[in-house]
Coordinates of C-alpha atoms and ligand atoms in Angstrom, one line a residue:
X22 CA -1.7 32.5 49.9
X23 CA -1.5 33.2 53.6
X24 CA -5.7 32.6 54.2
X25 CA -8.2 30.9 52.1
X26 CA -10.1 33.8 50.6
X27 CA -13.3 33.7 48.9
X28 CA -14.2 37.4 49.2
X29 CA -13.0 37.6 45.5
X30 CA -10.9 36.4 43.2
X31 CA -9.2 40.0 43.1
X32 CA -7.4 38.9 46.0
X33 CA -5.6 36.2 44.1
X34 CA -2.1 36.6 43.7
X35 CA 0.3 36.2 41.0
X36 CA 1.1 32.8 40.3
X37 CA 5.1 31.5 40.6
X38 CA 5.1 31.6 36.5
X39 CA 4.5 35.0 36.8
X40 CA 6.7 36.7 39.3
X41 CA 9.9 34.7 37.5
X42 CA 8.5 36.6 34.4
X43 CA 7.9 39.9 35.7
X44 CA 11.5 39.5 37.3
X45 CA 12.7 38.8 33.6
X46 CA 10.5 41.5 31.6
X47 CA 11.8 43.1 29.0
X48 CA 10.4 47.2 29.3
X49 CA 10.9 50.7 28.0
X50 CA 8.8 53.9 28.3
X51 CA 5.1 52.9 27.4
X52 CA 4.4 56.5 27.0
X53 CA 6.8 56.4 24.0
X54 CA 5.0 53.4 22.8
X55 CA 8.8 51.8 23.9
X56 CA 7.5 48.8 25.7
X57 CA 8.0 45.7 24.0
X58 CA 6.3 43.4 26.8
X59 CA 2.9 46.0 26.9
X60 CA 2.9 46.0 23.2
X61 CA 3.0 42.1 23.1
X62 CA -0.2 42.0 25.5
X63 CA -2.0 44.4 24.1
X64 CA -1.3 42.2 20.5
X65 CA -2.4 39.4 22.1
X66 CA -5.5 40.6 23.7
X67 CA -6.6 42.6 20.5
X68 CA -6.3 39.1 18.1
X69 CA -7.9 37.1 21.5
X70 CA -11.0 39.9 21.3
X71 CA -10.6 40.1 17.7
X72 CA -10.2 43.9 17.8
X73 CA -7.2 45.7 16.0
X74 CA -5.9 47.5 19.0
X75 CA -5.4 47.5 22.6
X76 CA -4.3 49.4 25.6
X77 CA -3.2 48.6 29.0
X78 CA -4.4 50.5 32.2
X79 CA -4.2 50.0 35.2
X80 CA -8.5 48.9 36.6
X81 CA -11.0 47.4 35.1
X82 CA -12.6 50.9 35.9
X83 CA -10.0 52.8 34.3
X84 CA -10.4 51.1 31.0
X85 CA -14.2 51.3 31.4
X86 CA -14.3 55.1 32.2
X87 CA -11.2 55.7 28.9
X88 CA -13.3 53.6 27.5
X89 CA -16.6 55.6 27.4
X90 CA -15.0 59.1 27.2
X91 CA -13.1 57.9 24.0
X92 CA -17.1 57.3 22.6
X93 CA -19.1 59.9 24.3
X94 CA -18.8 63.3 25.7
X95 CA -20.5 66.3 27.6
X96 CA -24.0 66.5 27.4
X97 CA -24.2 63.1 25.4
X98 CA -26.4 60.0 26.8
X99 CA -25.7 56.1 27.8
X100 CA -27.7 53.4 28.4
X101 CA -26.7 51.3 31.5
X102 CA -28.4 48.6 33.3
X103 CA -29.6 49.8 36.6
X104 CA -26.8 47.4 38.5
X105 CA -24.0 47.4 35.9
X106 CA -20.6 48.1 37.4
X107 CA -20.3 51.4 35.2
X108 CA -23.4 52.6 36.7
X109 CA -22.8 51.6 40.6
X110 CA -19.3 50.8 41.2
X111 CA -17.4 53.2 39.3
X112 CA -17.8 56.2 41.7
X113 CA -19.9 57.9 38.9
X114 CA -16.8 58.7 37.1
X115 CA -18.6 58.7 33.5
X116 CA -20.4 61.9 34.6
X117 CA -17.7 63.0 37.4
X118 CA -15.3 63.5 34.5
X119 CA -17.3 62.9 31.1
X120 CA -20.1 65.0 31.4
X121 CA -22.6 61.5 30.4
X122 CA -25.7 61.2 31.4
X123 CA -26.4 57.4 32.4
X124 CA -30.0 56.5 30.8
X125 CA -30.8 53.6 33.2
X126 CA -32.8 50.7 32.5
X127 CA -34.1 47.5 34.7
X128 CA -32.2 44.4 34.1
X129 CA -33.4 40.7 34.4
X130 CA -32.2 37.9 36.7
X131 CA -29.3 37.4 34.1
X132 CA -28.3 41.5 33.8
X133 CA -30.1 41.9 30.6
X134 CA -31.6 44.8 29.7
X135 CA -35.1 44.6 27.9
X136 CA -34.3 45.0 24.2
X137 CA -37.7 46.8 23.4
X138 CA -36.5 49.4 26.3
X139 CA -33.3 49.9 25.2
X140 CA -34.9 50.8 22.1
X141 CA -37.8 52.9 23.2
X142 CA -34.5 54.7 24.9
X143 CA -33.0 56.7 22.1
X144 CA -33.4 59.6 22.4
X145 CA -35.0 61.2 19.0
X146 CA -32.7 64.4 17.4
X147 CA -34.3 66.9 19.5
X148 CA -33.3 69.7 21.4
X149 CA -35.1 68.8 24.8
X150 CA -32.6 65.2 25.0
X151 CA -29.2 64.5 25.8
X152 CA -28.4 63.0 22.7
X153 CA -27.8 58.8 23.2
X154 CA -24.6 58.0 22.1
X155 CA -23.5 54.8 23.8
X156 CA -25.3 51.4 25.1
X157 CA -22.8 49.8 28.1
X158 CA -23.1 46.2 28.8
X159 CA -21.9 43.7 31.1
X160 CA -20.2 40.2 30.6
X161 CA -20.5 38.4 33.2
X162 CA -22.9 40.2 34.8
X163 CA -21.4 40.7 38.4
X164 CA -24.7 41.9 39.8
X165 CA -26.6 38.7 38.4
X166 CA -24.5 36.3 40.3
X167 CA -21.8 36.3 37.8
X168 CA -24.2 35.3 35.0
X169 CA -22.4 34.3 31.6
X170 CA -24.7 36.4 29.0
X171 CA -24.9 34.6 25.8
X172 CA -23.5 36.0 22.2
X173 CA -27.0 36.3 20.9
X174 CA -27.9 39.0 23.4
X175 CA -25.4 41.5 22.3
X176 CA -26.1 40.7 19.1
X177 CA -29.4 41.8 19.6
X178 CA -28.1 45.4 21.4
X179 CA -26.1 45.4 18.1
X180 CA -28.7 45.7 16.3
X181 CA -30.1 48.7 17.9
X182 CA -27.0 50.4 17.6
X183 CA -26.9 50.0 13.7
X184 CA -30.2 51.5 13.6
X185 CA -29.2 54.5 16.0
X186 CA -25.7 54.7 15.1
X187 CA -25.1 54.0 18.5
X188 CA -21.3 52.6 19.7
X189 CA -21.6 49.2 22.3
X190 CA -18.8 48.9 25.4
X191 CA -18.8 46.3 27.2
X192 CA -17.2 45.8 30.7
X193 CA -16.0 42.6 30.1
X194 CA -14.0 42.4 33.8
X195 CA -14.5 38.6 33.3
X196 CA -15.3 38.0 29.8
X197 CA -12.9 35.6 29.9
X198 CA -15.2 33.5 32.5
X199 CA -18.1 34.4 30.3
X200 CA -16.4 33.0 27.3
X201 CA -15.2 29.9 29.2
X202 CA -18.5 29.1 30.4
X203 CA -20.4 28.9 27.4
X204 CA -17.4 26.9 25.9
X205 CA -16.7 29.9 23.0
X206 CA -14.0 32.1 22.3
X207 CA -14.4 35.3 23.8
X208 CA -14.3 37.0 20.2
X209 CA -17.4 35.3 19.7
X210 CA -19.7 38.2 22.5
X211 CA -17.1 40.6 21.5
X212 CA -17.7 40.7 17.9
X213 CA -21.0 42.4 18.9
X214 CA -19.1 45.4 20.5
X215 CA -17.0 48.2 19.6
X216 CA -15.1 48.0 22.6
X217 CA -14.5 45.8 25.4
X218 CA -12.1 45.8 29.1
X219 CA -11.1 42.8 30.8
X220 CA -9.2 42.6 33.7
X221 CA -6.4 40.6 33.9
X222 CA -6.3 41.0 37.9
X223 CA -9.3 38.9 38.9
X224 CA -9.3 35.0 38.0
X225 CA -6.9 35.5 35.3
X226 CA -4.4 36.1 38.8
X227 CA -2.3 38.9 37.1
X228 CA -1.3 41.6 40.4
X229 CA -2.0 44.8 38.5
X230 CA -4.0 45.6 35.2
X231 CA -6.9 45.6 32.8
X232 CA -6.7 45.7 28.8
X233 CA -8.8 48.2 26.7
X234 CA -9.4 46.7 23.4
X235 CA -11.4 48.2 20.0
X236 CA -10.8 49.6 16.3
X237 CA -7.3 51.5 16.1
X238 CA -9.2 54.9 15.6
X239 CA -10.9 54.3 18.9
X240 CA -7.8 53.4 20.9
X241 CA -5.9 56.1 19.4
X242 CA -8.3 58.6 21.2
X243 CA -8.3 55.9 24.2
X244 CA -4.6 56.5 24.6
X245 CA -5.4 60.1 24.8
X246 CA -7.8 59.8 27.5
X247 CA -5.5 57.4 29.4
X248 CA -3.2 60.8 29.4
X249 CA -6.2 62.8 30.8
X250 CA -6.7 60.3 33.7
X251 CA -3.1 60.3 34.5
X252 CA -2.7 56.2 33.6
X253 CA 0.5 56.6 31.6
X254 CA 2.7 53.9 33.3
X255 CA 6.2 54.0 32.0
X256 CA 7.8 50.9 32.7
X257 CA 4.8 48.9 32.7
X258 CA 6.1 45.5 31.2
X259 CA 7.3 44.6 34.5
X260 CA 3.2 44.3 34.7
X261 CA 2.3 43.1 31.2
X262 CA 4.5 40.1 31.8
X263 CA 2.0 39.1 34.3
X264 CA -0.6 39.6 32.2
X265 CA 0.6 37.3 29.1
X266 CA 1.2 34.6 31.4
X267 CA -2.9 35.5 32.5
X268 CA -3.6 35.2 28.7
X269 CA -1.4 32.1 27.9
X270 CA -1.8 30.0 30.7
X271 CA -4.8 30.9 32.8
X272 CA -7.8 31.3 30.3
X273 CA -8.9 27.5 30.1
X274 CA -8.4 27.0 33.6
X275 CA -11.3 29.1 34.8
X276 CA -13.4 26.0 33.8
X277 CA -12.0 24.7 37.0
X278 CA -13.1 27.7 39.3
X279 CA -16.9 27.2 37.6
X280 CA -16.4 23.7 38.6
X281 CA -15.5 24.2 42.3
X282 CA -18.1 27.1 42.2
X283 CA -20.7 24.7 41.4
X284 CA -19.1 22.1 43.9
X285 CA -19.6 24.9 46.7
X286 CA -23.1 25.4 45.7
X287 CA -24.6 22.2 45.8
X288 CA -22.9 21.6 49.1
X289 CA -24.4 24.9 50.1
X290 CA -27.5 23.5 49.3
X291 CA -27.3 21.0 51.6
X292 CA -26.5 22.2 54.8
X293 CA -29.8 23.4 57.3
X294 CA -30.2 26.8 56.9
X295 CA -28.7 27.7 54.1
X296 CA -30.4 29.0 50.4
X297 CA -28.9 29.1 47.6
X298 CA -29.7 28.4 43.6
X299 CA -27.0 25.9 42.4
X300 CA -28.8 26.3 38.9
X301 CA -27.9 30.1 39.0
X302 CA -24.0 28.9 39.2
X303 CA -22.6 29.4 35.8
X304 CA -19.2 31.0 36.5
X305 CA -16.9 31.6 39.7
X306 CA -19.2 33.3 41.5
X307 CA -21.7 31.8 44.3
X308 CA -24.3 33.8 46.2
X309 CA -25.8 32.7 49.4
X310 CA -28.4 33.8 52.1
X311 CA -29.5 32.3 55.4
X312 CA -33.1 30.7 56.0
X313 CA -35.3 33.3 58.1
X314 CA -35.1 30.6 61.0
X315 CA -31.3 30.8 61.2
X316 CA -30.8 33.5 64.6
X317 CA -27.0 35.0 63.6
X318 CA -26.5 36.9 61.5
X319 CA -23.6 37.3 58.2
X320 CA -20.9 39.0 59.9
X321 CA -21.1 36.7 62.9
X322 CA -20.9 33.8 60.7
X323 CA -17.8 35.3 58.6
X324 CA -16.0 36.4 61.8
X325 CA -16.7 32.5 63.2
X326 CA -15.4 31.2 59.7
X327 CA -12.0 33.2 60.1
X328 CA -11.3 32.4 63.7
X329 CA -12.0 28.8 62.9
X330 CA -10.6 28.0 59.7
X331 CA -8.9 31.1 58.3
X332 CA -11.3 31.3 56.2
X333 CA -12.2 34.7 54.6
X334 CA -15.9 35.3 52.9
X335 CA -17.8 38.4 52.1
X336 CA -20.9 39.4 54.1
X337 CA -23.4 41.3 51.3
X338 CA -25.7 41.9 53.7
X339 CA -27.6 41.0 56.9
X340 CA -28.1 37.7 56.1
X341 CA -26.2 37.4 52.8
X342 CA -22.9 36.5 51.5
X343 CA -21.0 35.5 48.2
X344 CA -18.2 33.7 48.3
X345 CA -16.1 33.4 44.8
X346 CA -13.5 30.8 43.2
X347 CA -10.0 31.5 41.9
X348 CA -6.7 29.9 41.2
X349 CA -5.9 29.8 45.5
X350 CA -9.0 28.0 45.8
X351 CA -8.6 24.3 45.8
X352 CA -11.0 20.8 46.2
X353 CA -9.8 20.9 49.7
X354 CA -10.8 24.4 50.2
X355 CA -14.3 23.9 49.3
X356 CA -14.5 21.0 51.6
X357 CA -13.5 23.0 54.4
X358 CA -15.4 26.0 53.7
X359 CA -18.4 23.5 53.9
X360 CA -17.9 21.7 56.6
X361 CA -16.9 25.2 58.7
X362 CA -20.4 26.7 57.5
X363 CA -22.1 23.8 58.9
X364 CA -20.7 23.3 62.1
X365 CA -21.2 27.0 62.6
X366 CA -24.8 26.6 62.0
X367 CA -25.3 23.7 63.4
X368 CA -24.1 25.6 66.5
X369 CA -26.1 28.4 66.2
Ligands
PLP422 C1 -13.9 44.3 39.1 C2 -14.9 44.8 38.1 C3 -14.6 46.0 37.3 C4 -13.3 46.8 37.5 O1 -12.8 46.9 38.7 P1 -11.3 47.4 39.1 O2 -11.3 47.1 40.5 O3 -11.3 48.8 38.8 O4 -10.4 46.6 38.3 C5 -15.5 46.4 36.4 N1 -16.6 45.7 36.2 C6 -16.9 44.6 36.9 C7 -18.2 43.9 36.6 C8 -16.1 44.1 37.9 O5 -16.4 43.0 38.6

């Protein structure tokens, strides 16, 4: 890459292995069904969910919002953490284009919702509620530093829905770091849901995409929606080749972005003027604030760390900042990232 950027690991880009096979793709007309590199993904990241079908789209928040308006409808209800990305960062889009009304709930440090209030939630079968239809979770929890939520949570939302007859999607953007963290297979937190997305574009490096998985009833009417929101994509193997590469080759190695994440952490933890919880550092992710005797403030810093070092991090606030891990991010990365920080406050 042309700078060392921790903003996020969406700025990764495609790895060599991928750009010789995107040259070499086989493709037809996805819209036909006629692509035989998007079918082969979407194979592979059904049996890798253990789900019977998939579909490609083109965001994370596409397959989220197909996603929900292949379960729910106008005037139906969905419970959503109060930070979830469906809830915050998805311009809305459930009720922009759905007609859902988000039901939202408090989450803990981790992102979980209270199981008690999800509960209490459901709506009865009377006319004065929006009738619930869906409970949304999170895995990682992006909100929650990137915290890997463990199967026996869902498991527990499962429950509810059985008693409600309620469906579960979960934004899975980086289920793939959740899975690595906790050493599972991803199917494992999946087999709690109906429905998951995962992006391939984040630490799995592919450029372009995100994979809708779930029963073959459910992506059937996915597809449909995917019409609706105009994500038909034609040749889109040229793409998918990217993203078998992410599935093949670039799963187990998250472990090493969680390991350089908590490398970062614990050297952020030792330089004056810096807080941070290295205990809170399960996956790629690493949020960071500045002691109240620091006297600059985060976009200062970030400015002094790209003049000095070409070093690219994200301000999330006046005195906050989270820096994340990815593929481009090396040993020798985090090194300099630490030493930059501290000569800057040192400085200061
Ligand atoms: C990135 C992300 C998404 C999807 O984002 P896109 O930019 O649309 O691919 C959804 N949920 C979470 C938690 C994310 O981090």
């Amino acid at each position: 890459m042309d700078r060392i950027d921790f903003r996020s690991d969406t700025v990764s880009w495609p790895t060599p292995a991928m750009r010789e096979a995107m040259a070499q793709a086989k493709v037809g007309d996805d819209v036909y069904g006629e692509d035989p590199t998007v079918r082969e993904l979407e194979a592979l990241a059904a049996e890798m969910t253990g789900k019977e079908a998939a579909l490609f789209v083109a965001s994370g928040t596409m397959g989220n919002l197909v996603g929900i308006l292949a379960h729910a409808g106008r005037g139906d209800e969905a419970i959503v953490g109060q930070d979830a990305h469906t809830y915050l960062y998805e311009a809305g889009g459930m009720s922009t284009l759905g007609g859902i009304f988000p039901r939202v709930l408090a989450t803990d440090d981790m992102g979980r919702m209270d199981i008690t209030a999800v509960e209490t939630a459901v709506s009865p079968d009377d006319a004065h509620f929006p009738q619930t239809r869906l409970i949304l979770v999170e895995n990682s929890y992006g909100s929650k530093g990137g915290y890997p939520l463990p199967p026996a949570y869902f498991a527990d939302i499962r429950a509810v829905a059985d008693r409600h007859g309620l469906a579960v999607h979960m934004d899975g953007a980086r289920l793939f770091n959740a899975a690595v963290a906790q050493q599972i297979p991803a199917a494992d937190i999946t087999q709690h849901v109906d429905s998951v997305t995962f992006c391939l574009s984040k630490g799995l490096c592919a450029p372009v995409g995100s994979v809708l998985c779930g029963s073959a009833e459910f992506i059937r009417n996915a597809h449909r929606m995917r019409k609706v929101v105009g994500g038909g994509m034609r040749q889109a193997g040229v793409m998918a080749a990217a993203g078998l590469i992410s599935l093949r080759q670039m799963v187990d190695r998250l472990a090493d972005d969680h390991q350089r994440a908590q490398k970062l952490a614990l050297g952020l933890a030792q330089i004056p003027g810096v807080l941070v919880q290295p205990e809170m550092v399960k996956t790629n992710m690493v949020f960071f604030n500045l002691a109240p005797d620091v006297p600059i403030l985060a976009d200062v810093i970030t400015e002094a760390m790209q003049q000095r070092a070409n070093i690219w991090v994200g301000p999330t606030g006046w005195r906050s900042f989270r820096a994340v891990t990815h593929y481009w991010i090396g040993d020798q990365e985090i090194d300099l990232f630490l030493d930059t920080l501290r000569a800057i406050l040192a400085e200061a």
